[in-house]
Amino acid sequence: MQVTMTVNGVEVTREIEGRLLLVHFLRDVLGLTGTHWGCDTSNCGTCVVWLDGEPVKSCTVLAAMAGGHQVRTVEDLADGAELDPVQQGFMQCHGLQCGFCTPGMMMTARALLDRNPDPTEAEIREAISGQICRCTGYATIVRSVRWAAVHEAAAAARVTETTESPDAGEIADAGQPAGSVA
């Protein structure tokens, strides 16, 4: 059968078997190997991608079911050479050891931060509860997500401050002559 979907912003059409799982379509057909395949039973969560903006375990979705939909993988988190804050957080706080669960964890974390820009530790743990990490004990993953949340908030504040701060002409127009000291 033929399937067409948008993957990471690019429309793709391929001829596939009806029983092909989305994880295998991404990895084997499209060559997007950032999405890992761990269990085929939806237990581990290493294969999490977004389907129409919602995290899903791609080992539980047939590629045919994704036809006509938007799929986003870990390869799409970075903006060119600029890493997503979640990716930066995983680097800064050592949120990975072997790296096998990392793509799924990052996709889940990005979805959480898009919904809730300031999650508590408990909210982060709940969001990643459907995923298994056999190496880290989750503490560094939680710290990585918090790092991303804090740094995104700080970056947003800097942008707001820059766009809202008055320039020298506005200060002079506010009652003080330019160059005078109040």
XYZ file of N, CA, C and O in Angstrom:
728
model
N 0.833 -1.177 0.000
C 0.000 0.000 0.000
C 0.876 1.238 0.000
O 2.032 1.190 0.405
N 0.306 2.345 -0.421
C 1.048 3.604 -0.447
C 0.626 4.444 0.758
O -0.552 4.539 1.088
N 1.614 5.049 1.410
C 1.332 5.915 2.557
C 2.048 7.246 2.352
O 3.171 7.283 1.862
N 1.334 8.317 2.712
C 1.904 9.663 2.659
C 1.703 10.303 4.019
O 0.607 10.262 4.582
N 2.771 10.866 4.554
C 2.715 11.577 5.830
C 3.762 12.672 5.797
O 4.632 12.693 4.929
N 3.672 13.579 6.740
C 4.686 14.620 6.866
C 5.582 14.250 8.033
O 5.108 14.084 9.155
N 6.865 14.087 7.756
C 7.834 13.714 8.781
C 8.839 14.848 8.914
O 9.503 15.216 7.943
N 8.892 15.428 10.095
C 9.801 16.539 10.376
C 9.636 17.670 9.358
O 10.603 18.265 8.894
N 8.384 17.922 8.998
C 8.073 19.023 8.101
C 8.181 18.717 6.619
O 7.931 19.580 5.791
N 8.535 17.492 6.267
C 8.698 17.112 4.859
C 7.677 16.026 4.522
O 7.606 15.000 5.200
N 6.906 16.259 3.468
C 5.946 15.246 3.048
C 6.685 14.094 2.367
O 7.524 14.317 1.486
N 6.378 12.878 2.815
C 6.993 11.688 2.232
C 5.901 10.710 1.810
O 4.885 10.585 2.484
N 6.117 10.058 0.698
C 5.212 9.023 0.193
C 6.055 7.795 -0.103
O 7.082 7.887 -0.773
N 5.623 6.665 0.419
C 6.351 5.416 0.192
C 5.356 4.276 0.017
O 4.243 4.302 0.537
N 5.819 3.265 -0.648
C 5.078 2.022 -0.802
C 5.509 1.126 0.360
O 6.714 0.897 0.564
N 4.544 0.642 1.162
C 4.877 -0.152 2.353
C 3.932 -1.343 2.475
O 2.886 -1.389 1.845
N 4.303 -2.270 3.338
C 3.398 -3.347 3.746
C 2.468 -2.784 4.812
O 2.892 -1.990 5.661
N 1.235 -3.206 4.807
C 0.249 -2.710 5.756
C 0.592 -2.986 7.207
O 0.148 -2.272 8.103
N 1.404 -3.974 7.465
C 1.735 -4.346 8.850
C 2.995 -3.653 9.395
O 3.397 -3.891 10.523
N 3.613 -2.787 8.590
C 4.859 -2.117 8.999
C 4.586 -1.139 10.140
O 3.719 -0.272 10.041
N 5.342 -1.270 11.206
C 5.220 -0.350 12.339
C 5.871 0.985 12.008
O 6.847 1.051 11.254
N 5.358 2.043 12.616
C 5.901 3.384 12.376
C 7.380 3.450 12.743
O 8.167 4.071 12.023
N 7.802 2.816 13.822
C 9.210 2.838 14.209
C 10.090 2.273 13.094
O 11.155 2.814 12.796
N 9.639 1.204 12.455
C 10.422 0.595 11.365
C 10.350 1.445 10.094
O 11.322 1.507 9.338
N 9.222 2.089 9.859
C 9.113 2.995 8.725
C 10.127 4.126 8.876
O 10.855 4.439 7.939
N 10.192 4.708 10.066
C 11.119 5.823 10.298
C 12.568 5.366 10.164
O 13.372 6.015 9.493
N 12.901 4.261 10.803
C 14.283 3.802 10.829
C 14.717 3.158 9.506
O 15.745 3.518 8.945
N 13.932 2.198 9.049
C 14.370 1.371 7.927
C 14.022 1.951 6.561
O 14.780 1.781 5.605
N 12.897 2.625 6.465
C 12.477 3.166 5.179
C 13.033 4.578 4.980
O 13.573 4.893 3.931
N 12.914 5.416 6.022
C 13.365 6.806 5.888
C 14.793 7.034 6.377
O 15.361 8.092 6.139
N 15.373 6.079 7.088
C 16.744 6.225 7.573
C 16.886 7.170 8.752
O 17.984 7.642 9.045
N 15.801 7.439 9.454
C 15.841 8.308 10.644
C 16.073 7.424 11.866
O 15.145 7.015 12.558
N 17.322 7.139 12.131
C 17.674 6.156 13.161
C 17.773 6.747 14.560
O 18.141 6.045 15.497
N 17.424 8.017 14.734
C 17.403 8.592 16.070
C 16.315 7.971 16.920
O 16.456 7.849 18.135
N 15.227 7.566 16.299
C 14.155 6.874 17.014
C 14.616 5.448 17.242
O 14.885 4.719 16.284
N 14.732 5.051 18.496
C 15.231 3.713 18.804
C 14.087 2.726 18.939
O 12.965 3.084 19.272
N 14.404 1.479 18.701
C 13.448 0.386 18.809
C 13.958 -0.534 19.904
O 15.055 -1.087 19.794
N 13.163 -0.658 20.975
C 13.656 -1.426 22.104
C 12.874 -2.673 22.431
O 13.449 -3.676 22.807
N 11.544 -2.652 22.292
C 10.798 -3.775 22.840
C 9.665 -4.300 21.965
O 9.282 -5.439 22.118
N 9.076 -3.495 21.130
C 7.927 -3.895 20.314
C 6.668 -4.165 21.141
O 5.690 -4.669 20.619
N 6.694 -3.868 22.411
C 5.530 -4.136 23.271
C 5.060 -2.892 24.009
O 4.230 -2.991 24.898
N 5.598 -1.762 23.699
C 5.281 -0.454 24.297
C 5.695 -0.342 25.759
O 5.206 0.520 26.465
N 6.606 -1.154 26.199
C 7.052 -1.089 27.588
C 8.164 -0.079 27.825
O 8.214 0.563 28.864
N 9.086 0.081 26.871
C 10.302 0.836 27.174
C 10.243 2.318 26.816
O 10.896 3.133 27.451
N 9.505 2.702 25.789
C 9.383 4.107 25.432
C 10.554 4.695 24.667
O 10.595 5.896 24.432
N 11.497 3.870 24.236
C 12.636 4.416 23.488
C 12.223 4.926 22.115
O 12.931 5.710 21.510
N 11.053 4.506 21.650
C 10.612 4.823 20.293
C 9.646 6.009 20.234
O 9.001 6.230 19.206
N 9.546 6.798 21.295
C 8.574 7.892 21.312
C 8.887 8.925 20.239
O 10.019 9.391 20.097
N 7.859 9.232 19.460
C 7.858 10.311 18.468
C 6.556 11.078 18.694
O 5.729 10.683 19.501
N 6.397 12.159 17.965
C 5.130 12.886 18.039
C 4.283 12.547 16.835
O 4.777 12.520 15.701
N 3.022 12.321 17.078
C 2.040 12.139 16.018
C 1.018 13.249 16.213
O 0.330 13.286 17.239
N 0.989 14.172 15.265
C 0.129 15.356 15.368
C 0.330 16.085 16.693
O -0.618 16.522 17.344
N 1.596 16.199 17.103
C 1.949 16.972 18.285
C 1.841 16.240 19.605
O 2.145 16.817 20.657
N 1.436 14.993 19.593
C 1.306 14.214 20.828
C 2.330 13.083 20.852
O 2.496 12.383 19.846
N 2.998 12.890 21.994
C 3.950 11.782 22.075
C 3.232 10.429 21.947
O 2.193 10.220 22.580
N 3.781 9.566 21.114
C 3.270 8.204 20.969
C 4.451 7.252 20.898
O 5.537 7.623 20.466
N 4.208 6.037 21.316
C 5.219 4.995 21.171
C 5.065 4.432 19.762
O 4.066 3.788 19.449
N 6.041 4.696 18.924
C 5.919 4.353 17.505
C 5.957 2.859 17.237
O 5.672 2.436 16.119
N 6.233 2.049 18.242
C 6.173 0.598 18.066
C 4.740 0.099 18.206
O 4.474 -1.077 17.974
N 3.815 0.993 18.578
C 2.414 0.596 18.719
C 1.529 1.210 17.639
O 0.320 1.070 17.672
N 2.150 1.905 16.689
C 1.409 2.575 15.623
C 1.850 1.998 14.290
O 3.053 1.945 14.002
N 0.899 1.569 13.486
C 1.235 1.132 12.140
C 1.566 2.359 11.304
O 0.937 3.411 11.452
N 2.530 2.236 10.408
C 2.882 3.355 9.535
C 1.658 3.806 8.744
O 1.453 5.006 8.530
N 0.817 2.865 8.340
C -0.390 3.213 7.590
C -1.318 4.102 8.405
O -2.003 4.966 7.863
N -1.334 3.920 9.722
C -2.176 4.751 10.594
C -1.669 6.185 10.669
O -2.429 7.099 10.987
N -0.405 6.392 10.388
C 0.185 7.734 10.408
C -0.029 8.462 9.088
O 0.306 9.641 8.973
N -0.580 7.768 8.104
C -0.844 8.386 6.813
C -1.730 9.615 6.969
O -2.726 9.594 7.692
N -1.312 10.710 6.321
C -2.062 11.955 6.397
C -1.801 12.766 7.649
O -2.420 13.807 7.854
N -0.901 12.298 8.483
C -0.619 12.970 9.753
C 0.785 13.561 9.770
O 1.599 13.302 8.900
N 1.055 14.328 10.829
C 2.363 14.949 11.063
C 3.135 14.084 12.055
O 2.624 13.785 13.141
N 4.360 13.716 11.709
C 5.234 12.951 12.595
C 6.478 13.800 12.849
O 7.040 14.384 11.921
N 6.874 13.866 14.110
C 8.106 14.584 14.451
C 9.005 13.635 15.232
O 8.579 13.002 16.194
N 10.267 13.574 14.822
C 11.237 12.701 15.476
C 12.305 13.543 16.173
O 12.386 14.756 15.994
N 13.162 12.869 16.894
C 14.233 13.534 17.629
C 15.164 14.302 16.695
O 15.753 15.308 17.097
N 15.271 13.862 15.457
C 16.126 14.571 14.509
C 15.656 16.005 14.268
O 16.418 16.844 13.806
N 14.401 16.282 14.580
C 13.822 17.595 14.325
C 13.881 18.525 15.540
O 13.430 19.662 15.463
N 14.435 18.081 16.652
C 14.492 18.947 17.835
C 15.435 20.121 17.642
O 15.101 21.256 17.989
N 16.609 19.869 17.121
C 17.585 20.949 16.917
C 17.118 21.848 15.780
O 16.445 21.402 14.850
N 17.470 23.116 15.875
C 17.192 24.072 14.806
C 18.518 24.348 14.106
O 19.265 25.239 14.511
N 18.814 23.553 13.102
C 20.123 23.642 12.452
C 21.197 23.201 13.437
O 21.131 22.126 14.007
N 22.160 24.079 13.679
C 23.245 23.766 14.616
C 22.865 24.100 16.053
O 23.586 23.739 16.982
N 21.735 24.784 16.237
C 21.321 25.182 17.584
C 20.479 24.085 18.228
O 19.393 23.743 17.752
N 21.009 23.528 19.313
C 20.305 22.458 20.000
C 19.077 22.997 20.724
O 19.057 24.133 21.196
N 18.069 22.156 20.828
C 16.899 22.458 21.637
C 17.346 22.505 23.103
O 18.268 21.776 23.496
N 16.730 23.334 23.932
C 17.105 23.365 25.352
C 17.029 21.993 26.030
O 17.817 21.720 26.938
N 16.132 21.144 25.593
C 16.075 19.793 26.166
C 17.365 19.037 25.835
O 17.953 18.386 26.706
N 17.820 19.135 24.608
C 19.077 18.487 24.238
C 20.244 19.074 25.027
O 21.111 18.337 25.505
N 20.255 20.390 25.177
C 21.307 21.049 25.959
C 21.267 20.576 27.404
O 22.302 20.312 28.014
N 20.049 20.468 27.954
C 19.903 20.014 29.335
C 20.435 18.612 29.544
O 21.100 18.324 30.546
N 20.174 17.728 28.591
C 20.680 16.358 28.711
C 22.207 16.349 28.668
O 22.839 15.539 29.343
N 22.798 17.260 27.909
C 24.259 17.351 27.876
C 24.785 17.946 29.183
O 25.727 17.419 29.778
N 24.212 19.049 29.620
C 24.700 19.768 30.795
C 24.547 18.972 32.090
O 25.393 19.058 32.972
N 23.456 18.237 32.206
C 23.152 17.539 33.463
C 23.357 16.035 33.374
O 22.902 15.298 34.240
N 24.014 15.587 32.331
C 24.337 14.168 32.155
C 23.082 13.299 32.221
O 23.040 12.287 32.927
N 22.053 13.707 31.460
C 20.785 12.992 31.443
C 20.818 11.700 30.658
O 19.784 11.111 30.412
N 21.979 11.286 30.249
C 22.078 10.034 29.515
C 23.349 9.318 29.935
O 24.306 9.929 30.380
N 23.306 8.033 29.825
C 24.529 7.251 29.989
C 24.745 6.451 28.720
O 25.562 6.816 27.900
N 23.963 5.405 28.522
C 24.152 4.641 27.282
C 23.508 5.352 26.099
O 23.908 5.136 24.966
N 22.503 6.191 26.352
C 21.855 6.958 25.298
C 20.717 6.246 24.598
O 20.064 6.825 23.733
N 20.434 5.011 24.967
C 19.415 4.265 24.244
C 18.016 4.844 24.459
O 17.261 5.004 23.505
N 17.669 5.206 25.668
C 16.338 5.750 25.944
C 16.251 7.242 25.639
O 15.163 7.815 25.601
N 17.373 7.883 25.425
C 17.455 9.342 25.328
C 16.539 9.963 24.275
O 15.845 10.938 24.586
N 16.479 9.464 23.040
C 15.590 10.116 22.071
C 14.135 10.144 22.531
O 13.463 11.176 22.431
N 13.641 9.041 23.036
C 12.267 8.994 23.522
C 12.052 9.903 24.722
O 11.026 10.588 24.830
N 13.023 9.918 25.625
C 12.934 10.803 26.800
C 12.905 12.262 26.366
O 12.132 13.068 26.889
N 13.743 12.622 25.397
C 13.779 14.016 24.941
C 12.478 14.419 24.260
O 11.995 15.537 24.461
N 11.903 13.542 23.466
C 10.641 13.869 22.800
C 9.518 14.028 23.820
O 8.684 14.931 23.703
N 9.523 13.197 24.840
C 8.520 13.311 25.899
C 8.741 14.592 26.695
O 7.789 15.312 27.013
N 9.997 14.894 27.008
C 10.321 16.107 27.765
C 9.937 17.362 26.989
O 9.383 18.313 27.547
N 10.220 17.380 25.682
C 9.868 18.546 24.864
C 8.351 18.762 24.861
O 7.868 19.880 24.979
N 7.592 17.669 24.749
C 6.123 17.771 24.772
C 5.650 18.296 26.129
O 4.751 19.141 26.194
N 6.257 17.822 27.203
C 5.898 18.309 28.539
C 6.162 19.802 28.650
O 5.289 20.561 29.103
N 7.339 20.252 28.257
C 7.686 21.669 28.384
C 6.837 22.556 27.468
O 6.582 23.714 27.801
N 6.393 22.020 26.368
C 5.494 22.787 25.500
C 4.136 22.985 26.162
O 3.493 24.010 25.971
N 3.699 22.006 26.943
C 2.422 22.103 27.665
C 2.568 22.828 29.000
O 1.664 23.524 29.443
N 3.683 22.597 29.658
C 3.914 23.109 31.008
C 5.358 23.590 31.094
O 6.256 22.803 31.355
N 5.590 24.889 30.897
C 6.973 25.388 30.839
C 7.719 25.354 32.171
O 8.931 25.540 32.186
N 7.028 25.111 33.265
C 7.692 25.092 34.572
C 7.227 23.890 35.395
O 6.615 24.042 36.452
N 7.514 22.679 34.928
C 7.033 21.499 35.645
C 7.818 21.241 36.927
O 9.003 21.549 37.019
N 7.127 20.678 37.894
C 7.779 20.242 39.129
C 8.501 18.926 38.861
O 8.276 18.284 37.826
N 9.314 18.519 39.815
C 9.987 17.223 39.687
C 8.952 16.108 39.562
O 9.107 15.202 38.739
N 7.887 16.189 40.335
C 6.843 15.158 40.280
C 6.171 15.124 38.911
O 5.882 14.042 38.377
N 5.933 16.285 38.321
C 5.308 16.337 36.998
C 6.231 15.772 35.924
O 5.780 15.098 34.998
N 7.519 16.034 36.065
C 8.485 15.473 35.111
C 8.498 13.956 35.240
O 8.444 13.232 34.242
N 8.564 13.475 36.478
C 8.590 12.027 36.703
C 7.325 11.360 36.167
O 7.381 10.272 35.595
N 6.191 12.025 36.333
C 4.945 11.468 35.804
C 4.983 11.421 34.274
O 4.578 10.434 33.662
N 5.490 12.485 33.648
C 5.542 12.543 32.184
C 6.417 11.429 31.606
O 6.075 10.861 30.566
N 7.519 11.115 32.263
C 8.431 10.094 31.736
C 8.154 8.705 32.316
O 8.900 7.769 32.029
N 7.087 8.570 33.086
C 6.825 7.300 33.771
C 6.563 6.136 32.818
O 6.723 4.984 33.213
N 6.218 6.406 31.579
C 5.985 5.334 30.620
C 7.237 4.916 29.881
O 7.157 4.197 28.893
N 8.386 5.373 30.370
C 9.642 5.059 29.701
C 10.627 4.445 30.687
O 10.639 4.792 31.865
N 11.437 3.568 30.167
C 12.402 2.864 31.015
C 13.814 3.323 30.689
O 14.219 3.361 29.534
N 14.543 3.661 31.747
C 15.966 3.928 31.629
C 16.661 2.944 32.572
O 16.396 2.953 33.771
N 17.539 2.146 32.033
C 18.205 1.142 32.855
C 19.540 1.627 33.408
O 20.193 0.922 34.148
N 19.946 2.856 33.053
C 21.280 3.325 33.424
C 21.293 4.444 34.458
O 22.119 4.428 35.362
N 20.430 5.438 34.315
C 20.604 6.676 35.078
C 19.924 6.712 36.429
O 20.294 7.512 37.268
N 18.894 5.935 36.641
C 18.134 6.066 37.878
C 17.198 7.270 37.831
O 16.630 7.669 38.834
N 17.069 7.903 36.686
C 16.137 8.993 36.387
C 16.493 10.334 37.011
O 16.005 11.357 36.547
N 17.304 10.394 38.033
C 17.605 11.672 38.694
C 18.234 12.660 37.719
O 17.854 13.839 37.688
N 19.172 12.210 36.916
C 19.821 13.129 35.980
C 18.897 13.509 34.824
O 19.014 14.603 34.277
N 17.968 12.637 34.482
C 16.992 12.967 33.443
C 16.069 14.069 33.956
O 15.810 15.054 33.258
N 15.603 13.924 35.181
C 14.737 14.947 35.782
C 15.487 16.277 35.874
O 14.949 17.321 35.510
N 16.740 16.247 36.308
C 17.546 17.479 36.363
C 17.725 18.090 34.978
O 17.697 19.319 34.821
N 17.883 17.257 33.975
C 18.047 17.744 32.602
C 16.806 18.485 32.131
O 16.903 19.544 31.498
N 15.647 17.953 32.435
C 14.393 18.592 32.022
C 14.190 19.890 32.794
O 13.788 20.909 32.223
N 14.511 19.888 34.078
C 14.410 21.129 34.869
C 15.383 22.174 34.328
O 15.059 23.347 34.237
N 16.601 21.760 33.970
C 17.580 22.684 33.391
C 16.991 23.328 32.148
O 17.081 24.543 31.961
N 16.397 22.511 31.289
C 15.798 23.035 30.058
C 14.687 24.024 30.376
O 14.597 25.093 29.762
N 13.852 23.713 31.350
C 12.746 24.606 31.721
C 13.278 25.942 32.226
O 12.815 27.008 31.805
N 14.259 25.903 33.105
C 14.829 27.128 33.674
C 15.502 27.957 32.591
O 15.317 29.177 32.515
N 16.264 27.312 31.731
C 16.977 28.051 30.682
C 16.049 28.582 29.596
O 16.297 29.654 29.047
N 14.981 27.871 29.298
C 13.990 28.407 28.358
C 13.305 29.632 28.940
O 13.097 30.622 28.243
N 12.963 29.565 30.228
C 12.314 30.708 30.881
C 13.249 31.907 30.902
O 12.826 33.036 30.636
N 14.525 31.679 31.195
C 15.502 32.779 31.234
C 15.676 33.379 29.841
O 15.741 34.602 29.689
N 15.728 32.538 28.826
C 15.866 33.035 27.449
C 14.641 33.834 27.041
O 14.754 34.890 26.415
N 13.466 33.359 27.410
C 12.230 34.085 27.085
C 12.194 35.430 27.801
O 11.771 36.438 27.231
N 12.667 35.456 29.044
C 12.702 36.715 29.798
C 13.663 37.709 29.144
O 13.371 38.901 29.071
N 14.812 37.217 28.673
C 15.769 38.095 27.992
C 15.171 38.674 26.717
O 15.335 39.843 26.413
N 14.449 37.855 25.975
C 13.818 38.326 24.742
C 12.762 39.371 25.075
O 12.697 40.426 24.450
N 11.947 39.112 26.082
C 10.916 40.058 26.493
C 11.549 41.347 26.965
O 11.110 42.441 26.607
N 12.598 41.247 27.769
C 13.287 42.427 28.281
C 13.868 43.252 27.137
O 13.765 44.469 27.117
N 14.459 42.583 26.177
C 15.060 43.271 25.036
C 14.006 43.966 24.181
O 14.186 45.095 23.760
N 12.889 43.294 23.960
C 11.858 43.872 23.097
C 11.025 44.918 23.821
O 10.439 45.775 23.183
N 10.980 44.870 25.146
C 10.165 45.820 25.895
C 10.952 46.959 26.515
O 10.371 47.923 26.987
N 12.277 46.882 26.552
C 13.052 47.942 27.188
C 13.062 49.171 26.293
O 13.201 49.068 25.079
N 12.873 50.331 26.892
C 12.833 51.557 26.084
C 14.220 51.896 25.559
O 15.232 51.584 26.172
N 14.239 52.515 24.389
C 15.526 52.968 23.866
C 15.809 54.376 24.391
O 14.995 54.982 25.084
N 16.959 54.908 24.075
C 17.384 56.211 24.615
C 16.391 57.311 24.262
O 16.118 58.192 25.080
N 15.812 57.281 23.070
C 14.842 58.304 22.668
C 13.590 58.258 23.522
O 13.044 59.292 23.905
N 13.121 57.028 23.867
C 11.934 56.920 24.700
C 12.208 57.425 26.106
O 11.351 58.027 26.733
N 13.415 57.190 26.617
C 13.771 57.669 27.954
C 13.787 59.189 27.957
O 13.244 59.830 28.847
N 14.371 59.797 26.925
C 14.428 61.258 26.845
C 13.028 61.838 26.750
O 12.731 62.870 27.360
N 12.142 61.166 26.040
C 10.777 61.659 25.890
C 9.974 61.501 27.178
O 8.899 62.079 27.311
N 10.451 60.740 28.124
C 9.716 60.484 29.361
C 9.916 61.578 30.387
O 9.598 61.425 31.552
N 10.453 62.720 30.024
C 10.537 63.832 30.955
C 11.949 64.232 31.328
O 12.167 65.279 31.904
N 12.937 63.456 31.053
C 14.314 63.781 31.373
C 15.037 64.098 30.069
O 14.942 63.328 29.119
N 15.717 65.169 30.007
C 16.508 65.441 28.801
C 17.572 64.369 28.614
O 18.106 63.847 29.576
N 17.833 64.047 27.370
C 18.840 63.021 27.072
C 20.176 63.469 27.661
O 20.571 64.621 27.528
N 20.869 62.564 28.330
C 22.183 62.852 28.899
C 22.117 63.442 30.303
O 23.137 63.587 30.952
N 20.952 63.809 30.813
C 20.893 64.373 32.170
C 20.798 63.267 33.181
O 20.377 62.167 32.893
N 21.199 63.583 34.394
C 21.161 62.619 35.483
C 20.069 63.053 36.443
O 20.041 64.200 36.881
N 19.188 62.170 36.792
C 18.077 62.514 37.680
C 18.529 62.604 39.109
O 19.430 62.008 39.559
